[in-house]
């Protein structure tokens, strides 16, 4: 059978929403009709983003699972009201299946699928299976994995490695350095040269204080005046961070965020960043060497697992957040700058891990399983 109508539950953080939106965009490009089910505090903004791509969405009530007995009534009220609304969405859009991208926002749609005996599929965006997927696995047809995971036995359904679904703009946006630098100069009047080393520094979508404040270019570093730096410091942080680098010997471009990450990855010779699932997958697509600093409070330490996945291919080094200091980064830059060509070759090794067609592979997995289920004798 052809998969043409799919509900995608991808509320929660951007780590759940962005891959879900990428899958929905791929289905729409195939001529299908996706609908996003969104819960959590970012749902309104996420709905606006989905609408920009012509993807319909419905807001579903959802609350995190709680151990507080006083809050359990509110949790179950939210759970079943969200499930009831989801059942109506399934009927309205004629959905053939539900895909949950993890997070607490998946519970109401998954409960609705269970009540309706509706095909449920899961996707996990990290190198360690998340709590929601571990709980929902017993009801699912399959779990699509972004990375090989050591704890796959904790999910009670078949697991298939598909890769992390990335935005088409990332997958199809690889440029040579000269073209990328030229576009950066056009957009931000950066005055960069493609012949000089360029360092890309960023935290998560909200920025990271450690990375924003500790990655300095030492004035006594040989070649410091040749370095060019792009920093993404997160919304609301620009005016606090910019003065910290006013006397930097390097040429600095400091931005809150950037919607055209393909330009920055293409231009970069070295990346210093966190290790979210999408970030490490993007680094693999672009083959860029990175110093990865896992977010120390990520659930179950999953960013550490993500970082080790890229480092195992030779494309990264992992640094604990607690070990980050100006002196540490100064030492790393002294190691990198005279050996840029060597580090560039190391970065290219991670390309063998890249799964640029992950969104299509997730849809193919769902379609194939639905086809087998449809043709199997009852």
Coordinates of C-alpha atoms in Angstrom, one line a residue, residues 206-340:
X206 CA 18.8 28.8 23.4
X207 CA 22.6 29.2 23.5
X208 CA 24.9 27.7 26.1
X209 CA 26.6 29.9 28.7
X210 CA 29.8 27.7 28.9
X211 CA 30.3 27.9 25.1
X212 CA 29.2 31.6 24.9
X213 CA 31.8 32.7 27.5
X214 CA 34.7 30.4 27.4
X215 CA 35.7 30.0 23.7
X216 CA 38.1 32.9 23.4
X217 CA 40.8 33.5 20.9
X218 CA 44.1 34.1 22.8
X219 CA 45.9 37.3 21.8
X220 CA 49.2 35.4 22.0
X221 CA 48.1 32.6 19.7
X222 CA 50.3 32.5 16.6
X223 CA 48.0 33.4 13.7
X224 CA 45.2 34.7 16.0
X225 CA 44.6 37.7 13.7
X226 CA 44.0 35.4 10.8
X227 CA 41.1 33.5 12.5
X228 CA 37.5 34.3 11.7
X229 CA 34.7 33.4 14.2
X230 CA 31.0 33.0 13.8
X231 CA 29.2 32.7 17.2
X232 CA 25.5 31.8 17.7
X233 CA 24.7 32.9 21.2
X234 CA 21.0 32.2 21.5
X235 CA 17.9 34.5 21.6
X236 CA 18.2 37.4 24.1
X237 CA 22.0 36.9 24.7
X238 CA 23.5 39.1 22.0
X239 CA 23.9 42.3 24.1
X240 CA 25.4 40.4 27.0
X241 CA 27.9 38.4 24.9
X242 CA 29.0 40.9 22.3
X243 CA 31.1 43.1 24.8
X244 CA 33.0 40.0 25.9
X245 CA 34.7 39.8 22.5
X246 CA 35.1 43.5 21.7
X247 CA 38.9 43.2 22.1
X248 CA 39.2 39.8 20.3
X249 CA 42.2 39.6 18.0
X250 CA 40.0 37.6 15.6
X251 CA 37.4 38.9 13.2
X252 CA 34.1 38.1 15.0
X253 CA 30.5 37.7 13.7
X254 CA 28.1 37.3 16.7
X255 CA 24.5 36.4 16.0
X256 CA 21.6 35.3 18.2
X257 CA 20.7 32.5 15.8
X258 CA 20.8 31.6 12.1
X259 CA 18.2 29.9 10.0
X260 CA 20.7 29.1 7.2
X261 CA 23.0 26.8 9.1
X262 CA 24.1 25.3 5.8
X263 CA 26.0 28.5 5.1
X264 CA 27.8 28.3 8.4
X265 CA 28.6 24.6 8.2
X266 CA 29.9 25.0 4.6
X267 CA 32.2 27.9 5.6
X268 CA 33.5 26.4 8.8
X269 CA 36.9 24.7 9.2
X270 CA 36.2 23.7 12.9
X271 CA 33.1 23.6 15.0
X272 CA 32.7 23.9 18.8
X273 CA 29.2 23.0 19.9
X274 CA 26.8 20.9 22.0
X275 CA 25.9 17.3 20.8
X276 CA 22.2 17.2 20.3
X277 CA 21.0 14.5 17.9
X278 CA 20.4 16.9 15.0
X279 CA 23.7 18.7 15.5
X280 CA 25.9 15.6 15.3
X281 CA 23.9 14.3 12.3
X282 CA 24.4 17.6 10.5
X283 CA 28.1 17.5 11.3
X284 CA 28.3 14.1 9.7
X285 CA 26.5 15.3 6.5
X286 CA 29.0 18.2 6.2
X287 CA 32.0 16.2 7.3
X288 CA 33.2 18.9 9.7
X289 CA 35.5 18.2 12.6
X290 CA 34.1 19.3 16.0
X291 CA 34.9 19.7 19.6
X292 CA 31.7 18.5 21.2
X293 CA 30.6 19.6 24.7
X294 CA 27.6 17.4 25.7
X295 CA 24.9 19.2 27.7
X296 CA 25.5 17.9 31.2
X297 CA 21.8 17.8 32.2
X298 CA 20.5 16.0 29.1
X299 CA 18.1 13.1 30.0
X300 CA 20.0 9.9 30.7
X301 CA 23.2 11.6 29.5
X302 CA 22.1 11.1 25.9
X303 CA 24.2 13.9 24.5
X304 CA 27.3 12.0 25.7
X305 CA 26.2 9.0 23.7
X306 CA 25.6 11.2 20.6
X307 CA 29.0 12.7 20.9
X308 CA 30.7 9.4 21.3
X309 CA 29.0 8.2 18.1
X310 CA 30.6 10.9 16.1
X311 CA 34.0 10.7 17.9
X312 CA 34.2 6.9 17.2
X313 CA 34.3 7.7 13.5
X314 CA 37.2 10.1 14.1
X315 CA 35.2 13.2 13.4
X316 CA 35.1 14.8 16.8
X317 CA 36.7 15.1 20.3
X318 CA 34.5 15.1 23.4
X319 CA 35.0 17.6 26.2
X320 CA 33.1 17.5 29.5
X321 CA 31.3 20.7 30.3
X322 CA 33.0 20.8 33.7
X323 CA 36.4 20.8 32.0
X324 CA 35.7 23.8 29.8
X325 CA 37.8 26.9 30.5
X326 CA 39.4 29.6 28.6
X327 CA 42.8 27.8 29.1
X328 CA 41.3 24.6 27.8
X329 CA 40.0 26.1 24.6
X330 CA 43.2 28.1 24.1
X331 CA 45.1 24.8 24.2
X332 CA 42.7 23.2 21.7
X333 CA 43.1 26.1 19.3
X334 CA 46.9 25.9 19.5
X335 CA 46.6 22.3 18.6
X336 CA 44.2 22.9 15.7
X337 CA 45.4 26.0 13.9
X338 CA 48.8 24.7 12.6
X339 CA 47.2 21.4 11.7
X340 CA 44.0 22.5 10.0

